């Protein structure tokens, strides 16, 4: 069994305040928020990053985006906009090697990201 930090959160081995949960997905607030709203949406299944997704994981991605839409609505982001980010590899800034989607909102975003 995988023992990465996000797997431990999925398995309740590390306390986590879940802001959303469905069959294959959980979401929680980022510990180091970069915006007024900064949540992480993760599959319960250990997938290293987007680059490791397989065809058979497609139902998980549908749930991820359902979670994002639900949380965005709850946090009043739907009207004003939000950003979804997922990093693959250290060069992109990935520090936790369990697929996660950052949901950022509540402030103006710059482009391109650094
Ligand atoms: P990334 O750098 O794209 O891999 O994103 C990893 C994110 O996980 C960072 O934004 C961290 O702040 C966040 N993070 C790491 N550990 C925890 C934790 N225990 N609870 C919540 N967020 C965390
Ligand atoms: Zn994991």
CSV table of N, CA, C and O and ligand atoms in Angstrom, one decimal:
chain,number,residue,atom,x,y,z
A,1,UNK,N,0.8,-1.2,0.0
A,1,UNK,CA,0.0,0.0,0.0
A,1,UNK,C,0.9,1.3,0.0
A,1,UNK,O,1.9,1.3,0.7
A,2,UNK,N,0.5,2.3,-0.8
A,2,UNK,CA,1.2,3.5,-0.8
A,2,UNK,C,1.2,4.2,0.5
A,2,UNK,O,0.1,4.2,1.2
A,3,UNK,N,2.2,4.9,0.9
A,3,UNK,CA,2.3,5.6,2.2
A,3,UNK,C,2.6,7.0,2.0
A,3,UNK,O,3.2,7.7,2.8
A,4,UNK,N,2.2,7.6,0.9
A,4,UNK,CA,2.5,9.0,0.7
A,4,UNK,C,1.5,9.8,1.6
A,4,UNK,O,0.5,9.3,2.1
A,5,UNK,N,1.9,11.1,1.8
A,5,UNK,CA,1.1,11.9,2.7
A,5,UNK,C,-0.4,12.0,2.3
A,5,UNK,O,-1.3,12.0,3.2
A,6,UNK,N,-0.7,12.1,1.1
A,6,UNK,CA,-2.1,12.3,0.6
A,6,UNK,C,-2.8,11.0,0.8
A,6,UNK,O,-4.0,11.0,1.1
A,7,UNK,N,-2.1,9.8,0.6
A,7,UNK,CA,-2.8,8.5,0.8
A,7,UNK,C,-3.1,8.4,2.3
A,7,UNK,O,-4.2,7.9,2.7
A,8,UNK,N,-2.2,8.9,3.2
A,8,UNK,CA,-2.5,8.8,4.6
A,8,UNK,C,-3.7,9.7,5.0
A,8,UNK,O,-4.5,9.3,5.9
A,9,UNK,N,-3.9,10.8,4.3
A,9,UNK,CA,-5.0,11.6,4.5
A,9,UNK,C,-6.3,10.9,4.0
A,9,UNK,O,-7.3,10.9,4.7
A,10,UNK,N,-6.2,10.3,2.9
A,10,UNK,CA,-7.3,9.5,2.3
A,10,UNK,C,-7.8,8.5,3.3
A,10,UNK,O,-8.9,8.2,3.6
A,11,UNK,N,-6.7,7.8,3.9
A,11,UNK,CA,-7.0,6.7,4.8
A,11,UNK,C,-7.2,7.1,6.3
A,11,UNK,O,-7.2,6.3,7.2
A,12,UNK,N,-7.3,8.4,6.5
A,12,UNK,CA,-7.5,9.0,7.9
A,12,UNK,C,-6.4,8.6,8.8
A,12,UNK,O,-6.6,8.5,10.0
A,13,UNK,N,-5.2,8.4,8.3
A,13,UNK,CA,-4.0,8.1,9.2
A,13,UNK,C,-3.4,9.4,9.6
A,13,UNK,O,-2.7,9.5,10.6
A,14,UNK,N,-3.7,10.5,8.8
A,14,UNK,CA,-3.3,11.9,9.2
A,14,UNK,C,-4.6,12.6,9.2
A,14,UNK,O,-5.4,12.5,8.3
A,15,UNK,N,-4.9,13.4,10.3
A,15,UNK,CA,-6.1,14.1,10.4
A,15,UNK,C,-6.3,15.1,9.2
A,15,UNK,O,-5.3,15.8,8.9
A,16,UNK,N,-7.5,15.1,8.7
A,16,UNK,CA,-7.7,16.1,7.5
A,16,UNK,C,-9.1,16.5,7.6
A,16,UNK,O,-10.1,15.7,7.9
A,17,UNK,N,-9.3,17.8,7.5
A,17,UNK,CA,-10.7,18.4,7.4
A,17,UNK,C,-11.1,18.3,6.0
A,17,UNK,O,-10.7,19.2,5.1
A,18,UNK,N,-11.9,17.4,5.6
A,18,UNK,CA,-12.4,17.2,4.3
A,18,UNK,C,-13.5,18.2,4.0
A,18,UNK,O,-14.5,18.3,4.8
A,19,UNK,N,-13.3,19.0,2.9
A,19,UNK,CA,-14.4,20.0,2.6
A,19,UNK,C,-15.3,19.4,1.5
A,19,UNK,O,-16.3,19.9,1.2
A,20,UNK,N,-14.9,18.2,1.0
A,20,UNK,CA,-15.7,17.5,0.0
A,20,UNK,C,-15.3,16.1,-0.1
A,20,UNK,O,-14.1,15.8,0.1
A,21,UNK,N,-16.2,15.2,-0.3
A,21,UNK,CA,-15.9,13.8,-0.4
A,21,UNK,C,-16.9,13.1,-1.3
A,21,UNK,O,-18.1,13.3,-1.2
A,22,UNK,N,-16.4,12.3,-2.3
A,22,UNK,CA,-17.3,11.5,-3.1
A,22,UNK,C,-16.6,10.1,-3.2
A,22,UNK,O,-15.6,9.9,-2.5
A,23,UNK,N,-17.2,9.2,-4.0
A,23,UNK,CA,-16.7,7.9,-4.0
A,23,UNK,C,-15.2,7.8,-4.2
A,23,UNK,O,-14.5,7.0,-3.5
A,24,UNK,N,-14.7,8.5,-5.1
A,24,UNK,CA,-13.3,8.4,-5.5
A,24,UNK,C,-12.4,9.6,-5.3
A,24,UNK,O,-11.2,9.6,-5.7
A,25,UNK,N,-13.0,10.6,-4.6
A,25,UNK,CA,-12.3,11.9,-4.5
A,25,UNK,C,-12.5,12.5,-3.1
A,25,UNK,O,-13.5,12.3,-2.5
A,26,UNK,N,-11.4,13.2,-2.6
A,26,UNK,CA,-11.6,14.1,-1.5
A,26,UNK,C,-11.0,15.4,-1.8
A,26,UNK,O,-10.1,15.6,-2.7
A,27,UNK,N,-11.4,16.4,-1.0
A,27,UNK,CA,-10.8,17.8,-1.2
A,27,UNK,C,-10.6,18.4,0.2
A,27,UNK,O,-11.4,18.1,1.2
A,28,UNK,N,-9.6,19.2,0.3
A,28,UNK,CA,-9.3,19.8,1.6
A,28,UNK,C,-8.5,21.1,1.3
A,28,UNK,O,-8.1,21.4,0.2
A,29,UNK,N,-8.5,22.0,2.3
A,29,UNK,CA,-7.8,23.3,2.1
A,29,UNK,C,-6.3,23.1,2.1
A,29,UNK,O,-5.7,22.3,2.9
A,30,UNK,N,-5.6,23.8,1.2
A,30,UNK,CA,-4.1,23.7,1.2
A,30,UNK,C,-3.5,24.3,2.4
A,30,UNK,O,-4.0,25.3,2.9
A,31,UNK,N,-2.5,23.7,3.0
A,31,UNK,CA,-1.9,24.1,4.2
A,31,UNK,C,-1.1,25.4,4.1
A,31,UNK,O,-0.9,26.1,5.1
A,32,UNK,N,-0.8,25.7,2.8
A,32,UNK,CA,0.0,27.0,2.6
A,32,UNK,C,-0.7,27.8,1.5
A,32,UNK,O,-0.2,27.8,0.3
A,33,UNK,N,-1.8,28.4,1.8
A,33,UNK,CA,-2.7,28.9,0.7
A,33,UNK,C,-2.0,30.1,0.0
A,33,UNK,O,-1.4,30.9,0.6
A,34,UNK,N,-2.2,30.0,-1.3
A,34,UNK,CA,-1.6,31.1,-2.2
A,34,UNK,C,-2.7,32.0,-2.7
A,34,UNK,O,-2.4,32.9,-3.6
A,35,UNK,N,-3.9,31.9,-2.2
A,35,UNK,CA,-5.0,32.7,-2.6
A,35,UNK,C,-6.1,32.6,-1.5
A,35,UNK,O,-6.0,31.7,-0.7
A,36,UNK,N,-7.0,33.6,-1.5
A,36,UNK,CA,-8.1,33.5,-0.4
A,36,UNK,C,-8.8,32.1,-0.4
A,36,UNK,O,-9.2,31.6,0.6
A,37,UNK,N,-9.0,31.5,-1.6
A,37,UNK,CA,-9.5,30.1,-1.7
A,37,UNK,C,-8.4,29.3,-2.4
A,37,UNK,O,-7.9,29.7,-3.4
A,38,UNK,N,-7.9,28.3,-1.7
A,38,UNK,CA,-6.9,27.4,-2.2
A,38,UNK,C,-7.1,26.0,-1.7
A,38,UNK,O,-6.8,25.7,-0.5
A,39,UNK,N,-7.8,25.2,-2.5
A,39,UNK,CA,-8.1,23.9,-2.1
A,39,UNK,C,-7.4,22.9,-3.0
A,39,UNK,O,-7.0,23.2,-4.1
A,40,UNK,N,-7.3,21.7,-2.5
A,40,UNK,CA,-6.7,20.6,-3.2
A,40,UNK,C,-7.7,19.5,-3.4
A,40,UNK,O,-8.4,19.1,-2.4
A,41,UNK,N,-7.9,19.1,-4.6
A,41,UNK,CA,-8.9,18.0,-5.0
A,41,UNK,C,-8.0,16.8,-5.4
A,41,UNK,O,-7.2,17.0,-6.3
A,42,UNK,N,-8.2,15.7,-4.7
A,42,UNK,CA,-7.3,14.6,-5.0
A,42,UNK,C,-8.1,13.3,-5.2
A,42,UNK,O,-9.2,13.1,-4.6
A,43,UNK,N,-7.6,12.4,-6.1
A,43,UNK,CA,-8.3,11.1,-6.2
A,43,UNK,C,-7.9,10.3,-4.9
A,43,UNK,O,-6.8,10.4,-4.4
A,44,UNK,N,-8.8,9.4,-4.5
A,44,UNK,CA,-8.4,8.5,-3.4
A,44,UNK,C,-7.3,7.5,-3.8
A,44,UNK,O,-6.5,7.1,-3.0
A,45,UNK,N,-7.4,7.2,-5.1
A,45,UNK,CA,-6.4,6.2,-5.6
A,45,UNK,C,-5.0,6.9,-5.8
A,45,UNK,O,-5.0,8.1,-6.2
A,46,UNK,N,-3.9,6.2,-5.4
A,46,UNK,CA,-2.6,6.8,-5.6
A,46,UNK,C,-2.2,6.8,-7.1
A,46,UNK,O,-1.9,5.8,-7.6
A,47,UNK,N,-2.3,8.0,-7.6
A,47,UNK,CA,-1.8,8.2,-9.0
A,47,UNK,C,-0.7,9.3,-8.9
A,47,UNK,O,-0.9,10.3,-8.2
A,48,UNK,N,0.5,9.1,-9.4
A,48,UNK,CA,1.6,10.0,-9.2
A,48,UNK,C,1.4,11.4,-9.7
A,48,UNK,O,1.7,12.4,-9.0
A,49,UNK,N,0.9,11.5,-10.9
A,49,UNK,CA,0.6,12.8,-11.4
A,49,UNK,C,-0.3,12.6,-12.7
A,49,UNK,O,-0.6,11.5,-13.1
A,50,UNK,N,-0.6,13.8,-13.3
A,50,UNK,CA,-1.5,13.7,-14.5
A,50,UNK,C,-0.8,12.8,-15.6
A,50,UNK,O,-1.5,12.2,-16.4
A,51,UNK,N,0.5,12.8,-15.6
A,51,UNK,CA,1.2,12.1,-16.6
A,51,UNK,C,1.1,10.5,-16.4
A,51,UNK,O,1.4,9.8,-17.4
A,52,UNK,N,0.6,10.1,-15.3
A,52,UNK,CA,0.4,8.7,-15.0
A,52,UNK,C,-1.0,8.2,-15.1
A,52,UNK,O,-1.4,7.1,-14.8
A,53,UNK,N,-1.9,9.2,-15.6
A,53,UNK,CA,-3.3,8.8,-15.7
A,53,UNK,C,-3.5,7.8,-16.8
A,53,UNK,O,-2.8,7.8,-17.8
A,54,UNK,N,-4.4,6.9,-16.6
A,54,UNK,CA,-4.7,5.8,-17.6
A,54,UNK,C,-6.2,6.0,-18.0
A,54,UNK,O,-7.0,6.6,-17.3
A,55,UNK,N,-6.5,5.4,-19.2
A,55,UNK,CA,-7.9,5.5,-19.7
A,55,UNK,C,-8.9,5.0,-18.6
A,55,UNK,O,-9.9,5.6,-18.4
A,56,UNK,N,-8.5,4.0,-17.8
A,56,UNK,CA,-9.4,3.5,-16.8
A,56,UNK,C,-9.7,4.4,-15.7
A,56,UNK,O,-10.6,4.2,-14.9
A,57,UNK,N,-8.9,5.5,-15.6
A,57,UNK,CA,-9.1,6.5,-14.5
A,57,UNK,C,-10.1,7.6,-14.9
A,57,UNK,O,-10.3,8.6,-14.2
A,58,UNK,N,-10.7,7.5,-16.1
A,58,UNK,CA,-11.5,8.6,-16.6
A,58,UNK,C,-12.6,9.0,-15.7
A,58,UNK,O,-13.0,10.2,-15.5
A,59,UNK,N,-13.2,8.0,-15.1
A,59,UNK,CA,-14.4,8.3,-14.2
A,59,UNK,C,-13.9,9.1,-13.0
A,59,UNK,O,-14.7,9.9,-12.4
A,60,UNK,N,-12.6,8.9,-12.6
A,60,UNK,CA,-12.1,9.7,-11.4
A,60,UNK,C,-12.0,11.2,-11.8
A,60,UNK,O,-12.4,12.1,-11.1
A,61,UNK,N,-11.6,11.4,-13.1
A,61,UNK,CA,-11.5,12.8,-13.5
A,61,UNK,C,-12.8,13.5,-13.6
A,61,UNK,O,-12.9,14.7,-13.3
A,62,UNK,N,-13.8,12.8,-14.0
A,62,UNK,CA,-15.2,13.4,-14.0
A,62,UNK,C,-15.6,13.8,-12.6
A,62,UNK,O,-16.1,14.9,-12.4
A,63,UNK,N,-15.2,12.9,-11.6
A,63,UNK,CA,-15.5,13.3,-10.2
A,63,UNK,C,-14.7,14.4,-9.7
A,63,UNK,O,-15.2,15.3,-9.0
A,64,UNK,N,-13.5,14.5,-10.2
A,64,UNK,CA,-12.6,15.6,-9.8
A,64,UNK,C,-13.2,17.0,-10.2
A,64,UNK,O,-13.4,17.9,-9.5
A,65,UNK,N,-13.7,17.0,-11.5
A,65,UNK,CA,-14.2,18.2,-12.0
A,65,UNK,C,-15.6,18.5,-11.4
A,65,UNK,O,-16.0,19.7,-11.3
A,66,UNK,N,-16.3,17.5,-11.1
A,66,UNK,CA,-17.6,17.7,-10.3
A,66,UNK,C,-17.3,18.4,-9.0
A,66,UNK,O,-18.0,19.3,-8.6
A,67,UNK,N,-16.3,17.9,-8.3
A,67,UNK,CA,-15.9,18.4,-7.0
A,67,UNK,C,-15.5,19.9,-7.2
A,67,UNK,O,-15.9,20.8,-6.4
A,68,UNK,N,-14.7,20.2,-8.2
A,68,UNK,CA,-14.2,21.5,-8.4
A,68,UNK,C,-15.4,22.5,-8.6
A,68,UNK,O,-15.5,23.5,-8.0
A,69,UNK,N,-16.3,22.0,-9.4
A,69,UNK,CA,-17.5,22.9,-9.7
A,69,UNK,C,-18.3,23.1,-8.5
A,69,UNK,O,-18.8,24.3,-8.2
A,70,UNK,N,-18.5,22.1,-7.7
A,70,UNK,CA,-19.3,22.2,-6.5
A,70,UNK,C,-18.6,23.2,-5.5
A,70,UNK,O,-19.2,24.1,-4.9
A,71,UNK,N,-17.3,23.0,-5.2
A,71,UNK,CA,-16.6,23.8,-4.3
A,71,UNK,C,-16.5,25.2,-4.8
A,71,UNK,O,-16.8,26.2,-4.0
A,72,UNK,N,-16.3,25.4,-6.1
A,72,UNK,CA,-16.3,26.8,-6.6
A,72,UNK,C,-17.6,27.5,-6.4
A,72,UNK,O,-17.6,28.7,-6.0
A,73,UNK,N,-18.7,26.8,-6.6
A,73,UNK,CA,-20.0,27.4,-6.3
A,73,UNK,C,-20.2,27.8,-4.9
A,73,UNK,O,-20.6,28.9,-4.5
A,74,UNK,N,-19.8,26.8,-4.0
A,74,UNK,CA,-19.9,27.1,-2.5
A,74,UNK,C,-19.1,28.3,-2.1
A,74,UNK,O,-19.5,29.0,-1.2
A,75,UNK,N,-17.9,28.5,-2.7
A,75,UNK,CA,-17.0,29.6,-2.3
A,75,UNK,C,-17.3,30.8,-3.1
A,75,UNK,O,-16.4,31.7,-3.1
A,76,UNK,N,-18.4,30.9,-3.9
A,76,UNK,CA,-18.7,32.0,-4.7
A,76,UNK,C,-17.7,32.4,-5.8
A,76,UNK,O,-17.4,33.5,-6.0
A,77,UNK,N,-17.0,31.4,-6.3
A,77,UNK,CA,-16.0,31.6,-7.4
A,77,UNK,C,-16.6,31.5,-8.8
A,77,UNK,O,-15.9,32.0,-9.7
A,78,UNK,N,-17.7,30.9,-8.9
A,78,UNK,CA,-18.2,30.6,-10.3
A,78,UNK,C,-18.4,31.9,-11.1
A,78,UNK,O,-18.1,31.9,-12.3
A,79,UNK,N,-18.9,32.9,-10.4
A,79,UNK,CA,-19.1,34.2,-11.2
A,79,UNK,C,-17.8,34.9,-11.5
A,79,UNK,O,-17.6,35.4,-12.6
A,80,UNK,N,-16.9,34.9,-10.5
A,80,UNK,CA,-15.7,35.8,-10.7
A,80,UNK,C,-14.5,35.1,-11.2
A,80,UNK,O,-13.5,35.7,-11.5
A,81,UNK,N,-14.5,33.8,-11.4
A,81,UNK,CA,-13.4,33.1,-12.0
A,81,UNK,C,-12.5,32.4,-11.0
A,81,UNK,O,-12.5,32.8,-9.8
A,82,UNK,N,-11.9,31.3,-11.5
A,82,UNK,CA,-11.0,30.6,-10.6
A,82,UNK,C,-10.0,29.9,-11.5
A,82,UNK,O,-10.2,29.8,-12.7
A,83,UNK,N,-8.9,29.4,-10.9
A,83,UNK,CA,-7.9,28.7,-11.7
A,83,UNK,C,-7.7,27.3,-11.1
A,83,UNK,O,-7.7,27.1,-9.9
A,84,UNK,N,-7.5,26.3,-12.1
A,84,UNK,CA,-7.2,24.9,-11.7
A,84,UNK,C,-5.8,24.7,-12.2
A,84,UNK,O,-5.5,24.9,-13.3
A,85,UNK,N,-5.0,24.1,-11.3
A,85,UNK,CA,-3.6,23.9,-11.6
A,85,UNK,C,-3.2,22.4,-11.2
A,85,UNK,O,-3.6,22.0,-10.1
A,86,UNK,N,-2.5,21.7,-12.0
A,86,UNK,CA,-1.9,20.5,-11.6
A,86,UNK,C,-0.5,20.4,-12.1
A,86,UNK,O,-0.2,20.8,-13.3
A,87,UNK,N,0.5,20.1,-11.3
A,87,UNK,CA,1.9,20.1,-11.6
A,87,UNK,C,2.4,18.7,-11.8
A,87,UNK,O,2.1,17.8,-11.0
A,88,UNK,N,3.1,18.5,-12.9
A,88,UNK,CA,3.8,17.1,-13.1
A,88,UNK,C,5.3,17.3,-13.1
A,88,UNK,O,5.9,18.0,-13.9
A,89,UNK,N,5.9,16.7,-12.1
A,89,UNK,CA,7.4,16.8,-12.0
A,89,UNK,C,7.9,18.0,-11.2
A,89,UNK,O,7.2,19.0,-11.1
A,90,UNK,N,9.1,17.8,-10.7
A,90,UNK,CA,9.7,18.8,-9.9
A,90,UNK,C,9.9,20.1,-10.6
A,90,UNK,O,9.7,21.2,-10.0
A,91,UNK,N,10.2,20.1,-11.9
A,91,UNK,CA,10.5,21.3,-12.6
A,91,UNK,C,9.2,22.2,-12.7
A,91,UNK,O,9.3,23.4,-12.8
A,92,UNK,N,8.1,21.5,-12.7
A,92,UNK,CA,6.8,22.2,-12.7
A,92,UNK,C,6.4,22.7,-11.3
A,92,UNK,O,5.4,23.4,-11.2
A,93,UNK,N,7.1,22.2,-10.3
A,93,UNK,CA,6.8,22.6,-8.9
A,93,UNK,C,6.0,21.5,-8.2
A,93,UNK,O,5.5,21.8,-7.1
A,94,UNK,N,6.0,20.3,-8.7
A,94,UNK,CA,5.3,19.2,-7.9
A,94,UNK,C,6.1,18.9,-6.7
A,94,UNK,O,7.3,18.6,-6.9
A,95,UNK,N,5.5,18.9,-5.6
A,95,UNK,CA,6.2,18.5,-4.3
A,95,UNK,C,5.6,17.3,-3.6
A,95,UNK,O,6.2,16.7,-2.8
A,96,UNK,N,4.3,17.1,-4.0
A,96,UNK,CA,3.7,15.9,-3.4
A,96,UNK,C,3.3,15.0,-4.6
A,96,UNK,O,2.6,15.4,-5.5
A,97,UNK,N,3.8,13.8,-4.6
A,97,UNK,CA,3.7,12.9,-5.8
A,97,UNK,C,2.5,12.0,-5.7
A,97,UNK,O,2.6,10.8,-5.8
A,98,UNK,N,1.4,12.6,-5.5
A,98,UNK,CA,0.0,12.0,-5.6
A,98,UNK,C,-0.8,13.1,-6.3
A,98,UNK,O,-0.9,14.2,-5.8
A,99,UNK,N,-1.4,12.7,-7.4
A,99,UNK,CA,-2.1,13.6,-8.2
A,99,UNK,C,-3.0,14.5,-7.4
A,99,UNK,O,-3.8,14.1,-6.6
A,100,UNK,N,-2.9,15.8,-7.7
A,100,UNK,CA,-3.8,16.8,-7.0
A,100,UNK,C,-4.1,18.0,-7.9
A,100,UNK,O,-3.2,18.3,-8.7
A,101,UNK,N,-5.2,18.5,-7.8
A,101,UNK,CA,-5.6,19.7,-8.5
A,101,UNK,C,-5.8,20.8,-7.6
A,101,UNK,O,-6.6,20.8,-6.6
A,102,UNK,N,-5.0,21.9,-7.8
A,102,UNK,CA,-5.2,23.1,-7.0
A,102,UNK,C,-6.4,23.9,-7.5
A,102,UNK,O,-6.5,24.1,-8.7
A,103,UNK,N,-7.3,24.3,-6.7
A,103,UNK,CA,-8.4,25.2,-7.0
A,103,UNK,C,-8.1,26.5,-6.3
A,103,UNK,O,-8.0,26.6,-5.1
A,104,UNK,N,-7.8,27.6,-7.1
A,104,UNK,CA,-7.4,28.9,-6.6
A,104,UNK,C,-8.4,29.9,-7.0
A,104,UNK,O,-8.8,30.0,-8.2
A,105,UNK,N,-8.7,30.8,-6.1
A,105,UNK,CA,-9.7,31.9,-6.4
A,105,UNK,C,-9.7,32.9,-5.3
A,105,UNK,O,-9.1,32.8,-4.3
A,106,UNK,N,-10.5,33.9,-5.6
A,106,UNK,CA,-10.7,35.0,-4.6
A,106,UNK,C,-9.8,36.2,-4.8
A,106,UNK,O,-9.8,37.1,-4.0
A,107,UNK,N,-9.0,36.1,-5.8
A,107,UNK,CA,-8.1,37.3,-6.2
A,107,UNK,C,-7.9,37.2,-7.7
A,107,UNK,O,-8.1,36.2,-8.4
A,108,UNK,N,-7.3,38.4,-8.2
A,108,UNK,CA,-7.0,38.4,-9.6
A,108,UNK,C,-5.7,37.5,-9.8
A,108,UNK,O,-4.8,37.5,-9.0
A,109,UNK,N,-5.7,36.8,-10.9
A,109,UNK,CA,-4.6,35.9,-11.3
A,109,UNK,C,-3.8,36.5,-12.4
A,109,UNK,O,-4.3,37.2,-13.3
A,110,UNK,N,-2.5,36.2,-12.3
A,110,UNK,CA,-1.6,36.7,-13.4
A,110,UNK,C,-1.4,35.6,-14.4
A,110,UNK,O,-1.5,34.4,-14.1
A,111,UNK,N,-1.0,36.0,-15.6
A,111,UNK,CA,-0.7,35.1,-16.7
A,111,UNK,C,0.5,35.6,-17.4
A,111,UNK,O,0.5,36.8,-17.7
A,112,UNK,N,1.6,34.8,-17.8
A,112,UNK,CA,1.7,33.4,-17.4
A,112,UNK,C,2.1,33.2,-16.0
A,112,UNK,O,2.7,34.1,-15.4
A,113,UNK,N,1.7,32.0,-15.4
A,113,UNK,CA,2.2,31.7,-14.1
A,113,UNK,C,3.7,31.6,-14.1
A,113,UNK,O,4.3,31.3,-15.1
A,114,UNK,N,4.3,31.8,-12.9
A,114,UNK,CA,5.8,31.8,-12.8
A,114,UNK,C,6.4,30.5,-13.0
A,114,UNK,O,5.8,29.5,-13.0
B,1,LIG,P1,2.5,20.7,-5.5
B,1,LIG,O1,3.6,21.6,-5.2
B,1,LIG,O2,1.8,21.1,-6.8
B,1,LIG,O3,2.9,19.3,-5.5
B,1,LIG,O4,1.4,21.0,-4.4
B,1,LIG,C1,1.5,20.3,-3.1
B,1,LIG,C2,0.6,21.2,-2.2
B,1,LIG,O5,0.3,20.4,-1.1
B,1,LIG,C3,1.3,22.4,-1.7
B,1,LIG,O6,0.5,23.6,-2.1
B,1,LIG,C4,1.3,22.3,-0.2
B,1,LIG,O7,1.1,23.5,0.5
B,1,LIG,C5,0.2,21.2,0.0
B,1,LIG,N1,0.3,20.4,1.2
B,1,LIG,C6,1.4,19.7,1.6
B,1,LIG,N2,1.1,19.0,2.7
B,1,LIG,C7,-0.2,19.3,3.0
B,1,LIG,C8,-1.1,19.0,4.1
B,1,LIG,N3,-0.7,18.2,5.1
B,1,LIG,N4,-2.3,19.5,4.1
B,1,LIG,C9,-2.7,20.4,3.1
B,1,LIG,N5,-1.9,20.7,2.1
B,1,LIG,C10,-0.7,20.2,2.0
B,2,LIG,ZN1,-0.7,8.7,-2.5
